[in-house]
Coordinates of C-alpha atoms and ligand atoms in Angstrom, one line a residue:
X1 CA -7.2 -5.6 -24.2
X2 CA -5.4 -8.8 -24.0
X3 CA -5.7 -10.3 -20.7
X4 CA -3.1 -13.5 -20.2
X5 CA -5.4 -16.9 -20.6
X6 CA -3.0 -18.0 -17.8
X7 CA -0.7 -16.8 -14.9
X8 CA 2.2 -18.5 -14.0
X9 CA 4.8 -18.2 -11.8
X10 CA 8.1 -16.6 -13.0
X11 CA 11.2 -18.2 -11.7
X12 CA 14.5 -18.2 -12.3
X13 CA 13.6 -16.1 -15.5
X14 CA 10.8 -18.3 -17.1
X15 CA 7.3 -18.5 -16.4
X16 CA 6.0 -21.7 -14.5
X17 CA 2.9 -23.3 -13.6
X18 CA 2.7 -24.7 -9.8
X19 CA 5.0 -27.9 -9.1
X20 CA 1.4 -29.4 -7.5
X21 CA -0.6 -28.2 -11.1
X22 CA -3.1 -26.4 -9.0
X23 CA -4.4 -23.4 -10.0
X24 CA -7.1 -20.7 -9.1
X25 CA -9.8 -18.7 -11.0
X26 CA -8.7 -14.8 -11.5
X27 CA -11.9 -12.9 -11.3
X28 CA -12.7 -9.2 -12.6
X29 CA -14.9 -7.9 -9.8
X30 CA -17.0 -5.2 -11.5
X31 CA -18.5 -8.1 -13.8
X32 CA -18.2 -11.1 -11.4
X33 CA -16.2 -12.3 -14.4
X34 CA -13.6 -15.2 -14.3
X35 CA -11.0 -13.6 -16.5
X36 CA -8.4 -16.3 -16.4
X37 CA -6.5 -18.7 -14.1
X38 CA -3.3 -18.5 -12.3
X39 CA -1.0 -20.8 -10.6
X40 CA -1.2 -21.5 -7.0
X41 CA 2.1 -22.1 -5.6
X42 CA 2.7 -23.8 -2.6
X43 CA 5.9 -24.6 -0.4
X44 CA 7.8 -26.6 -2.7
X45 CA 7.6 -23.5 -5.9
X46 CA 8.7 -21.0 -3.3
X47 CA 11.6 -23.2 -2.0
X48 CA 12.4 -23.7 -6.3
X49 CA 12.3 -19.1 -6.0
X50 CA 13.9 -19.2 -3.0
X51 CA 16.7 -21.3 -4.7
X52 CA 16.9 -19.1 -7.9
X53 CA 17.3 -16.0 -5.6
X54 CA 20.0 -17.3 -4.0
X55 CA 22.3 -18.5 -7.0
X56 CA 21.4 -15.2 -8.7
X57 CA 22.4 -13.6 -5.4
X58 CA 26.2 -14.2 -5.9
X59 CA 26.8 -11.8 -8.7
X60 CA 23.4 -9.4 -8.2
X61 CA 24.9 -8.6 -4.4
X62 CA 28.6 -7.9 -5.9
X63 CA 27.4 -5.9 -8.6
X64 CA 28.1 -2.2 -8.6
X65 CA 25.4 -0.2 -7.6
X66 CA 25.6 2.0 -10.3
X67 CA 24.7 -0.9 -12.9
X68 CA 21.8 -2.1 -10.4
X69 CA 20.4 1.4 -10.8
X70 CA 20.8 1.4 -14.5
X71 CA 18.5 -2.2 -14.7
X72 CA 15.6 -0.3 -12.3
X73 CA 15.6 2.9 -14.8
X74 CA 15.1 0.4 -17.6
X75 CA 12.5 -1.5 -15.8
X76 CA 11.0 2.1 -15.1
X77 CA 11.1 2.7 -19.0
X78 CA 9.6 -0.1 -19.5
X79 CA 6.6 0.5 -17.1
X80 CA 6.2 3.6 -18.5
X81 CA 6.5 2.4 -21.8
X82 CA 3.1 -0.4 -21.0
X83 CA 1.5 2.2 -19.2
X84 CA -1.9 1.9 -21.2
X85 CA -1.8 -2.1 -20.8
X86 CA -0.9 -2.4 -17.4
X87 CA -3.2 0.4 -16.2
X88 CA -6.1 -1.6 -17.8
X89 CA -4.7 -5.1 -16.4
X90 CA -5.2 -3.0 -13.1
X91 CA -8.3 -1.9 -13.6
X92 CA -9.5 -5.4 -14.3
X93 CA -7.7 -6.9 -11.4
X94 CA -9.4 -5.0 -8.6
X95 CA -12.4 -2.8 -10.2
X96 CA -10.4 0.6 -9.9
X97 CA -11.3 3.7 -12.3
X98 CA -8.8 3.0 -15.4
X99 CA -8.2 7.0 -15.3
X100 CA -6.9 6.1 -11.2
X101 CA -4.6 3.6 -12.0
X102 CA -3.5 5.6 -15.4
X103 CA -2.4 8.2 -13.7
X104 CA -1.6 7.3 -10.2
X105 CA -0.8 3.4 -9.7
X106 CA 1.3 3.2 -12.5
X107 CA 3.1 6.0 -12.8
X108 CA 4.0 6.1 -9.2
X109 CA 5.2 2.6 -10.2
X110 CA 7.6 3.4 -12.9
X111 CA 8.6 6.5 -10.1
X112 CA 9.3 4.2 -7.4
X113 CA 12.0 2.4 -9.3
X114 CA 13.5 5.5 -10.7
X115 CA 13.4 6.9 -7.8
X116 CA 15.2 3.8 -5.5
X117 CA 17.8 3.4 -9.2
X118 CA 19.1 7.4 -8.1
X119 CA 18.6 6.9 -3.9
X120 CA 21.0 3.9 -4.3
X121 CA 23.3 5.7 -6.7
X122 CA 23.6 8.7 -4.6
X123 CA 23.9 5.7 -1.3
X124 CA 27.0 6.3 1.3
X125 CA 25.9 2.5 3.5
X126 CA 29.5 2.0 4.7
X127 CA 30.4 4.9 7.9
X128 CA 34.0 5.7 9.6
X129 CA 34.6 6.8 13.1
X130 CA 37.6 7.5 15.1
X131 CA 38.2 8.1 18.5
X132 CA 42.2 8.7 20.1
X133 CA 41.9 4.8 20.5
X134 CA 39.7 3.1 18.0
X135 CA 39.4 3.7 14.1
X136 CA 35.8 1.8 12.9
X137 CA 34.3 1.4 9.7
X138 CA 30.7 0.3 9.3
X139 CA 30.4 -1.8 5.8
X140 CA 27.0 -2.5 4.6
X141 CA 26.3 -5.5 2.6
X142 CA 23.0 -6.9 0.8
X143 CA 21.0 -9.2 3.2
X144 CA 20.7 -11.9 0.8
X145 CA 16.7 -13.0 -0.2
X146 CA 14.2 -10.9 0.3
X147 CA 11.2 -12.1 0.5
X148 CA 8.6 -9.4 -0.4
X149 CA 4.7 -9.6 0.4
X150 CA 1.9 -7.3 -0.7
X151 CA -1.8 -6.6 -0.6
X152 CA -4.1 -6.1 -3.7
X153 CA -5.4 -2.8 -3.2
X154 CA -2.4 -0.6 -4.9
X155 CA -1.2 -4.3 -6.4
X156 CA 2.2 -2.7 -8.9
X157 CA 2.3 0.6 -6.5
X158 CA 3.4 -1.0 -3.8
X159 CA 4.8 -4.1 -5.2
X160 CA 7.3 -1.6 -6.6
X161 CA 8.1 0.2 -3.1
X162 CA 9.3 -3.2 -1.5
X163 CA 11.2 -4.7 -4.4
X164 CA 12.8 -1.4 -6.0
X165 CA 15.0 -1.0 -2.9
X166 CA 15.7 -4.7 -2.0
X167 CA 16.8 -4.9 -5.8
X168 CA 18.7 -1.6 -5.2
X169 CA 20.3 -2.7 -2.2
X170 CA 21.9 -6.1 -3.8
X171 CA 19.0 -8.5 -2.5
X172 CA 17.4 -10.6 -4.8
X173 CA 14.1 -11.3 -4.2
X174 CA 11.0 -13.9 -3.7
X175 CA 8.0 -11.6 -4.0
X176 CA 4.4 -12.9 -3.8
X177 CA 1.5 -10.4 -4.5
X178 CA -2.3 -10.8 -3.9
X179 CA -3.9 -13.8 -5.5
X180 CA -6.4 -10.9 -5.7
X181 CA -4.2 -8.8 -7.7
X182 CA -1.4 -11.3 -9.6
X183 CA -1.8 -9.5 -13.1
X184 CA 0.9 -6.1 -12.9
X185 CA 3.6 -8.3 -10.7
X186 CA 3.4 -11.6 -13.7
X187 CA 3.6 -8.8 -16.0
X188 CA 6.5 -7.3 -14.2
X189 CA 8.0 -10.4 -14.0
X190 CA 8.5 -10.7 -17.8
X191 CA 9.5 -7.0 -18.4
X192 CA 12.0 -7.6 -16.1
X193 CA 13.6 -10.1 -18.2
X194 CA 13.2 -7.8 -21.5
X195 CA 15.2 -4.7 -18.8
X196 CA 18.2 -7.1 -18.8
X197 CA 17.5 -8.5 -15.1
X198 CA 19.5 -11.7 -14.5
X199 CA 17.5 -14.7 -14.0
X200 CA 17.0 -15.2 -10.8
X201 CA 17.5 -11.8 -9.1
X202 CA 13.3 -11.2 -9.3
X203 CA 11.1 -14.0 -8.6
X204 CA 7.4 -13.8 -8.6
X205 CA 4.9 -16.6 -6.9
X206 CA 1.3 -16.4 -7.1
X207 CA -1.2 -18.2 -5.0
X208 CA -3.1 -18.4 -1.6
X209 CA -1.7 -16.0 1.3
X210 CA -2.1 -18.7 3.8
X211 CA -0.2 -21.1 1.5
X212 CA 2.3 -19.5 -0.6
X213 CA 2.8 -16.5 1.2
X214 CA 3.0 -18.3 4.7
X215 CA 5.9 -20.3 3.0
X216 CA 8.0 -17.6 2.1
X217 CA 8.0 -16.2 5.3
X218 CA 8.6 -20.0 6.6
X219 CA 11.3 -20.2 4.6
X220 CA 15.1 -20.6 7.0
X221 CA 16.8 -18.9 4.0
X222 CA 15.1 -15.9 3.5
X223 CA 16.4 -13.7 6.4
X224 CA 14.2 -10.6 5.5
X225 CA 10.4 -10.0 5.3
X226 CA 8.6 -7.2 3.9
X227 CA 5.1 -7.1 4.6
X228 CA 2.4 -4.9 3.6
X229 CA -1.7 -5.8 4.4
X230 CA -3.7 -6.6 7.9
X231 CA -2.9 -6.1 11.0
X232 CA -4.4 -10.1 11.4
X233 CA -1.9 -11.3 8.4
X234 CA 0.8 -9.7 10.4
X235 CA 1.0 -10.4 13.6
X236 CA 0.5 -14.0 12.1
X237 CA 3.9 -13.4 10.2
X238 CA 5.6 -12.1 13.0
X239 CA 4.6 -15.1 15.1
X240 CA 6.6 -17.4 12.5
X241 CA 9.2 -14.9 11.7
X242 CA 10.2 -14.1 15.4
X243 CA 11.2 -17.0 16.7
X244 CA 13.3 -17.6 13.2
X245 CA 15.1 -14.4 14.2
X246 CA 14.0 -12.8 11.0
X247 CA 14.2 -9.0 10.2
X248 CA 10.7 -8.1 9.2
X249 CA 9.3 -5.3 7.9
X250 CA 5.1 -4.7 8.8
X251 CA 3.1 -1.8 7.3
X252 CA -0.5 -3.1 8.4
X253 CA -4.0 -1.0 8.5
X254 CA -5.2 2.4 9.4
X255 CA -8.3 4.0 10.8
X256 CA -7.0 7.5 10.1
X257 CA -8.3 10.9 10.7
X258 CA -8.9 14.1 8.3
X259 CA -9.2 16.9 10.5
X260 CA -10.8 20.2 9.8
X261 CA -10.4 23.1 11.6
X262 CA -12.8 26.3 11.4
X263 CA -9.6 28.6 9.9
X264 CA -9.4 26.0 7.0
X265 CA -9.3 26.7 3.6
X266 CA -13.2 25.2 3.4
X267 CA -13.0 24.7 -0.4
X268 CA -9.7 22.8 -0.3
X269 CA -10.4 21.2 3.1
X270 CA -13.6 19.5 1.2
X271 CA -12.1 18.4 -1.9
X272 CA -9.1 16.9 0.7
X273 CA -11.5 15.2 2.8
X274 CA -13.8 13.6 -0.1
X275 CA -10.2 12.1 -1.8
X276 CA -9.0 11.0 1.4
X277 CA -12.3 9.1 2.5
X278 CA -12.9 7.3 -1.0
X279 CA -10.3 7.7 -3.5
X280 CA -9.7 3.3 -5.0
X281 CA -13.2 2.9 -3.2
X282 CA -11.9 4.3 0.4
X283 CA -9.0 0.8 -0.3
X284 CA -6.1 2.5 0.9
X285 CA -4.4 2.2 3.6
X286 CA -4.1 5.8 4.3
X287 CA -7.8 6.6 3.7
X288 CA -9.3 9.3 6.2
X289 CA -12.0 7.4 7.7
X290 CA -12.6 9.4 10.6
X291 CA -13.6 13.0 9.5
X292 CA -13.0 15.2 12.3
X293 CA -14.7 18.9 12.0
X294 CA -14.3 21.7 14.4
X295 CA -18.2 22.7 16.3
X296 CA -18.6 26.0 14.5
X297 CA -18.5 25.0 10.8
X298 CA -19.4 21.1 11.3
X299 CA -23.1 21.6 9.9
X300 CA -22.2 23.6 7.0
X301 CA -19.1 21.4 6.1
X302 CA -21.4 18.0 7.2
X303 CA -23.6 18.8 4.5
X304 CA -21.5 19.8 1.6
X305 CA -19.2 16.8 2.3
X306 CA -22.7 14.9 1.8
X307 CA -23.5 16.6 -0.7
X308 CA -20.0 16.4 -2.5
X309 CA -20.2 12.5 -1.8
X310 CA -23.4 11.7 -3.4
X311 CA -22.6 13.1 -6.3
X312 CA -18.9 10.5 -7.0
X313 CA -19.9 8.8 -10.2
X314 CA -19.8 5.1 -9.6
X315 CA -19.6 3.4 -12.5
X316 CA -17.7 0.8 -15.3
X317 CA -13.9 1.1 -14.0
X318 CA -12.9 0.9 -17.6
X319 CA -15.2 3.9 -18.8
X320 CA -14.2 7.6 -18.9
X321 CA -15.7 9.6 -16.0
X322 CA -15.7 7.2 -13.4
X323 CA -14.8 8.0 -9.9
X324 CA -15.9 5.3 -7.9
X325 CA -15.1 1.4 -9.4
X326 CA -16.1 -1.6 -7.9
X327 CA -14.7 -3.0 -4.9
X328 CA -11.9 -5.2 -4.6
X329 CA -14.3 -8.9 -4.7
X330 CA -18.1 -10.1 -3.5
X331 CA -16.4 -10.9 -0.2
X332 CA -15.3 -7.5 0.3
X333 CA -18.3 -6.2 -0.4
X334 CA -20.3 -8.4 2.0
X335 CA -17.9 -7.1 4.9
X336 CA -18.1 -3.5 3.9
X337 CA -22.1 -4.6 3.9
X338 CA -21.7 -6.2 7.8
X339 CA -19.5 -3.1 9.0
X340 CA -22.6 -0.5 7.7
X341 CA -25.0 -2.8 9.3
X342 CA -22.8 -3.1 12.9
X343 CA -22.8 1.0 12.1
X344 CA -26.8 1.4 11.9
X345 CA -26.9 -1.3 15.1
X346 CA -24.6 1.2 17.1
X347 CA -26.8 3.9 16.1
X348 CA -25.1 5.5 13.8
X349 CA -27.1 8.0 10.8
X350 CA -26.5 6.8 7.2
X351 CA -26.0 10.0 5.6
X352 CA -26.0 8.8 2.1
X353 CA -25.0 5.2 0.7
X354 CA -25.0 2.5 2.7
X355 CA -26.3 0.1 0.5
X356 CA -24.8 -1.6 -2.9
X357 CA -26.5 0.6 -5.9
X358 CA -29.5 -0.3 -7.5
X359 CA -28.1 -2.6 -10.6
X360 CA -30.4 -0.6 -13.1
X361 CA -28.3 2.5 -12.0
X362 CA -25.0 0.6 -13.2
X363 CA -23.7 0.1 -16.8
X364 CA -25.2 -3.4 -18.0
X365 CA -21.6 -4.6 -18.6
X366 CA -20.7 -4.5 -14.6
X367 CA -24.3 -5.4 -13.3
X368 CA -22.5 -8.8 -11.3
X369 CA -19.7 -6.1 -10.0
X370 CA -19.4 -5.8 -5.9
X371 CA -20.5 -2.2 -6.0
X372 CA -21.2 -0.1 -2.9
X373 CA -22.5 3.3 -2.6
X374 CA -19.9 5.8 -1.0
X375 CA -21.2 6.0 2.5
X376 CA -21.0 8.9 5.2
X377 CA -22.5 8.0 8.9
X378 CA -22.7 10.7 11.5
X379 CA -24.5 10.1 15.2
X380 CA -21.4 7.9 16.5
X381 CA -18.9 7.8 19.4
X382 CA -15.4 7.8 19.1
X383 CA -15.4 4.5 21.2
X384 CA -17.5 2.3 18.8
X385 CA -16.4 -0.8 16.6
X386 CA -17.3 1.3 13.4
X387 CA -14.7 4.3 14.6
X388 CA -12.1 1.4 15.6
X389 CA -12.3 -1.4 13.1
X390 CA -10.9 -0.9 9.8
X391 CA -13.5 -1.1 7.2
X392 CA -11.3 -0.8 4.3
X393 CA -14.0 0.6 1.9
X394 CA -16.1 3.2 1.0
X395 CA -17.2 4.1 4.3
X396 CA -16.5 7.5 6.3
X397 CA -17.7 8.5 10.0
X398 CA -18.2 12.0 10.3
X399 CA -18.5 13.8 14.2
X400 CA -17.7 17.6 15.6
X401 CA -15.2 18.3 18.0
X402 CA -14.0 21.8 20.0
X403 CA -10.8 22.5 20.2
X404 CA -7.1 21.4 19.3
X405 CA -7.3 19.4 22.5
X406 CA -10.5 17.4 21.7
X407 CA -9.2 17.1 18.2
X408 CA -6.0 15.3 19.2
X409 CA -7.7 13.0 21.8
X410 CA -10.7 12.5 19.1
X411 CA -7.9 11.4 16.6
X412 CA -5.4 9.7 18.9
X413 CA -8.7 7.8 20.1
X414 CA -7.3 4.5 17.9
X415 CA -5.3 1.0 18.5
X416 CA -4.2 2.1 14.6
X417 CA -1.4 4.7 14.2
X418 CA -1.1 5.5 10.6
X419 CA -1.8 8.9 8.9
X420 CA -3.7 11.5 9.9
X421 CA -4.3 14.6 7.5
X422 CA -4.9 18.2 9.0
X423 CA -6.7 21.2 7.4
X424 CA -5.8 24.7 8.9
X425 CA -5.0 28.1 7.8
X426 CA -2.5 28.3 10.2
X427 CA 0.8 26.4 9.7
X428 CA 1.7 26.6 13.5
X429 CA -1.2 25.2 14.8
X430 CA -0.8 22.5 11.8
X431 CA 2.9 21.6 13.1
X432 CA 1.8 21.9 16.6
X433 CA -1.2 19.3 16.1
X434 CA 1.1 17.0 13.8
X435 CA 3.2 17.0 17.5
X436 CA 1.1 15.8 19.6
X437 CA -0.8 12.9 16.7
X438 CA 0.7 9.3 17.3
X439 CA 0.3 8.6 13.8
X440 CA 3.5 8.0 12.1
X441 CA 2.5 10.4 9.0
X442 CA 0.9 14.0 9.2
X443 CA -0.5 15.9 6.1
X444 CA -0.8 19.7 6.6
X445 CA -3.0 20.7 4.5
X446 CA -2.5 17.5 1.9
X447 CA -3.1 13.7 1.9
X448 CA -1.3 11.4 -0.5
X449 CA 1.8 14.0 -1.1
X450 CA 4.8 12.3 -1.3
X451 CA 8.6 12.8 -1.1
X452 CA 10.1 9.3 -1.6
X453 CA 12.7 10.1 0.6
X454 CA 10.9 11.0 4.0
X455 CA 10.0 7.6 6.2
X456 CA 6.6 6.1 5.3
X457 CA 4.8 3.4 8.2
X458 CA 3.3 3.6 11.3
X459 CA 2.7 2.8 14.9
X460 CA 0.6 0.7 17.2
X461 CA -1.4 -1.6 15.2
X462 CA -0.5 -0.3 11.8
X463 CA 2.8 -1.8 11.7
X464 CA 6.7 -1.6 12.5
X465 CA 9.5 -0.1 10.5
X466 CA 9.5 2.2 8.0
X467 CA 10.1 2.4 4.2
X468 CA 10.8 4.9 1.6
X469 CA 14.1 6.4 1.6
X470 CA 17.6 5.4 3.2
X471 CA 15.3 3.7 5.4
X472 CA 14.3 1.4 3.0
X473 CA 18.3 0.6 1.2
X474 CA 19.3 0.4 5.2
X475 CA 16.5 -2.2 5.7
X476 CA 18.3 -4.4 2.9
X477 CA 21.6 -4.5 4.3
X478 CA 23.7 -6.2 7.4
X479 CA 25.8 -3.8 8.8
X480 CA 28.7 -4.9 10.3
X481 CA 31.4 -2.8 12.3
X482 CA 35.1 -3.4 11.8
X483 CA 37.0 -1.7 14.3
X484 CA 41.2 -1.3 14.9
X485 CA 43.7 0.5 17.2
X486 CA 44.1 4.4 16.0
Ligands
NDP501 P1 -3.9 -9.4 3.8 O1 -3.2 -9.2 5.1 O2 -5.1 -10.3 3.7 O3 -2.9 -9.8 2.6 C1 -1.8 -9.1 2.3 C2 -0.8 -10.1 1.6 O4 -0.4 -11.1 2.5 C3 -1.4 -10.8 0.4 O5 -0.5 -11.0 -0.5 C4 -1.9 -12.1 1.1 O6 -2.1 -13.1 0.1 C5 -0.8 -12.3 2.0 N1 -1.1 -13.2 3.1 C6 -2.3 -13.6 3.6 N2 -2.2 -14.5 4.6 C7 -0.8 -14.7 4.8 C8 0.0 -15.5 5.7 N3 -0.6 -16.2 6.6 N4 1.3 -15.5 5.5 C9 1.9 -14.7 4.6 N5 1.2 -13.9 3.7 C10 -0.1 -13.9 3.8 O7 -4.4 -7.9 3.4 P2 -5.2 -7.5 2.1 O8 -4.5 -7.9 0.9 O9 -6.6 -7.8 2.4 O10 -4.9 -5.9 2.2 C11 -5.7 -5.0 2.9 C12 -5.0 -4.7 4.2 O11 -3.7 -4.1 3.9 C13 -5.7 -3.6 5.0 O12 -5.7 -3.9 6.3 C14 -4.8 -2.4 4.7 O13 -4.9 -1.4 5.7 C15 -3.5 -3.0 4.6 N6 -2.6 -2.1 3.9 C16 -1.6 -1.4 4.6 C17 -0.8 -0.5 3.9 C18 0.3 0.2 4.6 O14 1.2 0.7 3.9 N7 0.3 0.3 5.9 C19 -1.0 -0.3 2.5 C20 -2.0 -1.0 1.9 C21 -2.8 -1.9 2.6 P3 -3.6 -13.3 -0.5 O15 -4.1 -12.1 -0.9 O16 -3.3 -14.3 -1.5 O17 -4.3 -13.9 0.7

């Protein structure tokens, strides 16, 4: 696999190194490997993207919809078309299974383009109304610059769910991924060009979150953020972008349940719960950390989830078989390490895991990797830092509760508000539990199903706004009313 010997920007529909010439090693984290460099771009290459964006934002705004859609479903052929290589790139990126990021990341990649190319081709934005006095028409028009920010632990997946719709919408864009992450979005970048996308309408700048990132939100002419990653990072960004008047989009962390009642399905309730605690290393945002299990089948399900846990294959993300990669970098790994530790200290029972896994027990290859062993603790109180704080790893609290009441106060027991996934036999009691959750997404009986069109985000600390859908093409656009005597 060819890895690039160096990253570069791309802007204005050629790749670039940083104005400054700085740049930053790109490590592969299963081998502790430095695998190339990239640029880091600082205030003065965003404001160079930022300037592209908005001379390619003339035409790109104007253009039918139709022929926007028809650039995304050739970008989507394309993605499709590099699966193997950019699946790999993945892999090497950020330690994931190869067979995870085959057949999830980058599929759902090439699906979230096709899938904003037919919303916005299918889009209504401008409304009518009429009274006996007033005829209005709402018009909806492209917001101008996006500027588009996401994390490194689904690097193209959702890189592709914030620019697909700004694109589809008539915004041009400034997007910056991970400097964990940068290999899918440079390789995006260039595909782009070979789809037929003007230069200019999709820039991509790589480098340091505090730096680069905090400059395109800083920037007075991008009017719209879309953020995705900590809670930390954004209130950070909404302190800039407030006063600045921005519109800003925030899908921030999770501590989410997976609830289990006794009329389950046990079988598919286990399988549900083991994906939803450590599928990409327990990295996703909608992970079910808290494991929730009603009194009269905790033991038996306890154990089997244990038992089903111990036996994830972690191994070389590149090899066939493996279920558990590395984790994202050797300073993730020493938090996940401190939040297991904090977890003994409040008393909690290590079920299995809790450690990194004996190096002889790895491949030779990933020996330097920042492995850790998929980790179930049972013994702790709802109330605790480890049941609170997002650990963002391989790591999954497991406790009994009652009834429906104790489950929903159990679960609702969070300053997070993101997903929450629900295993019953009964589909009323599902729907009446999803009710009462203040999460802003309930499974029944699923985690990770999606219909693009349905509103994906959350409340409290996990963010504000939603995506997916008309939501998303809405979030793009300035509406403005035009109103006239009937
Ligand atoms: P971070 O908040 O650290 O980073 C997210 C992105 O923001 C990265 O591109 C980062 O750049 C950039 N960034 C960092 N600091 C700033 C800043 N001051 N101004 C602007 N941009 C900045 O999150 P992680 O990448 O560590 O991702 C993990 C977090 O993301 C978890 O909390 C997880 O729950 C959340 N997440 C939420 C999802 C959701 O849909 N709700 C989905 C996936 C993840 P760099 O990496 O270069 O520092």
């Amino acid at each position: 696999m060819q890895v690039p010997a160096r990253i570069d920007n791309w802007i204005d529909g050629s790749s670039r190194p940083a104005r400054s010439g700085s740049v930053m090693d790109v490590v592969d984290p299963a081998t502790g490997a430095r695998v190339c460099s990239m640029a880091a771009a600082g205030a003065a290459d965003v404001a160079d993207a930022q300037a592209a964006a908005a001379r390619a934002f003339v035409a790109w705004g104007a253009r039918p919809a139709a022929e926007r859609a028809e650039l995304l479903d050739r970008l989507a052929d394309l993605v499709e078309r590099n699966l193997e290589r950019l699946a790999t790139l993945e892999s090497i990126d950020s330690g994931k299974p190869l067979a995870l990021a085959r057949s999830v990341d980058i599929p759902r990649a090439a699906s979230n383009l096709r899938f904003f190319a037919e919303a916005v081709r299918a889009w209504q934005p401008d409304e009518e109304y009429r009274t006996a006095h007033a005829h209005s028409r709402v018009i909806r028009r492209p917001a101008g610059v996006a500027g588009c920010i996401s994390p490194w632990n689904l690097p193209l997946y959702l890189f592709t769910w914030k620019i697909a719709p700004a694109l589809a919408a008539g915004c041009t864009v400034v997007a910056k991924p991970s400097e964990e992450t940068p290999m899918t979005a440079a390789a995006l970048g260039e595909l782009s060009a070979e789809a037929g996308f003007p230069a200019g309408v999709l820039n991509v700048v790589h480098g340091r979150g505090p730096e680069c990132g905090a400059a395109v939100v800083a920037h007075p002419s991008i009017p719209v953020i879309t953020f995705t990653g900590g809670t930390e990072t954004g209130a950070r960004i909404m302190q800039t972008a407030g006063p600045m008047f921005k519109r800003v989009a925030l899908e921030l962390g999770g501590k989410n349940p997976t609830i289990v009642f006794e009329d389950a399905d046990f079988e598919a309730a286990l399988s549900g719960a083991v994906r939803a605690g450590f599928q990409n290393q327990g990295q996703i945002c909608l992970c079910g950390s808290r494991v929730l299990v009603q009194r009269g089948i905790y033991e038996r399900f306890r154990d089997a989830f244990v038992e089903r846990v111990r036996a994830l294959r972690v191994g070389d993300p590149l090899e066939a078989g493996t279920e558990q990669g590395s984790l994202v970098s050797q300073a993730h790994q020493t938090k996940v390490s401190a939040a297991v530790e904090r977890a003994r200290a409040e008393g909690g029972r290590v079920l299995c895991g809790g450690r990194a896994p004996d190096a002889a027990a790895l491949p030779e290859r990933v020996r330097g990797g920042a492995y850790w062993l998929p980790t179930v603790i049972d013994g702790l109180p709802m109330g605790c830092a480890t049941n609170q704080e997002e650990i963002f790893g391989p790591v999954v609290t497991i406790q009994p509760f009652d009834d429906d009441r104790e489950a929903v106060a159990l679960a609702n027991q969070s300053t997070f508000g993101l997903a929450a996934n629900v295993w019953t036999g009964s589909h009323a009691r599902g729907m009446a539990v999803a009710e009462r959750l203040e999460f802003g997404i309930v499974w029944i009986n699923a985690w990770l199903l999606r219909d693009l069109r349905v509103p994906f985000g959350g409340v409290k600390r996990s963010g504000v706004g939603r995506e997916g859908g008309d939501e998303a093409l809405r979030f793009f656009t300035e509406p403005k009313s035009v109103t006239w005597p009937a």
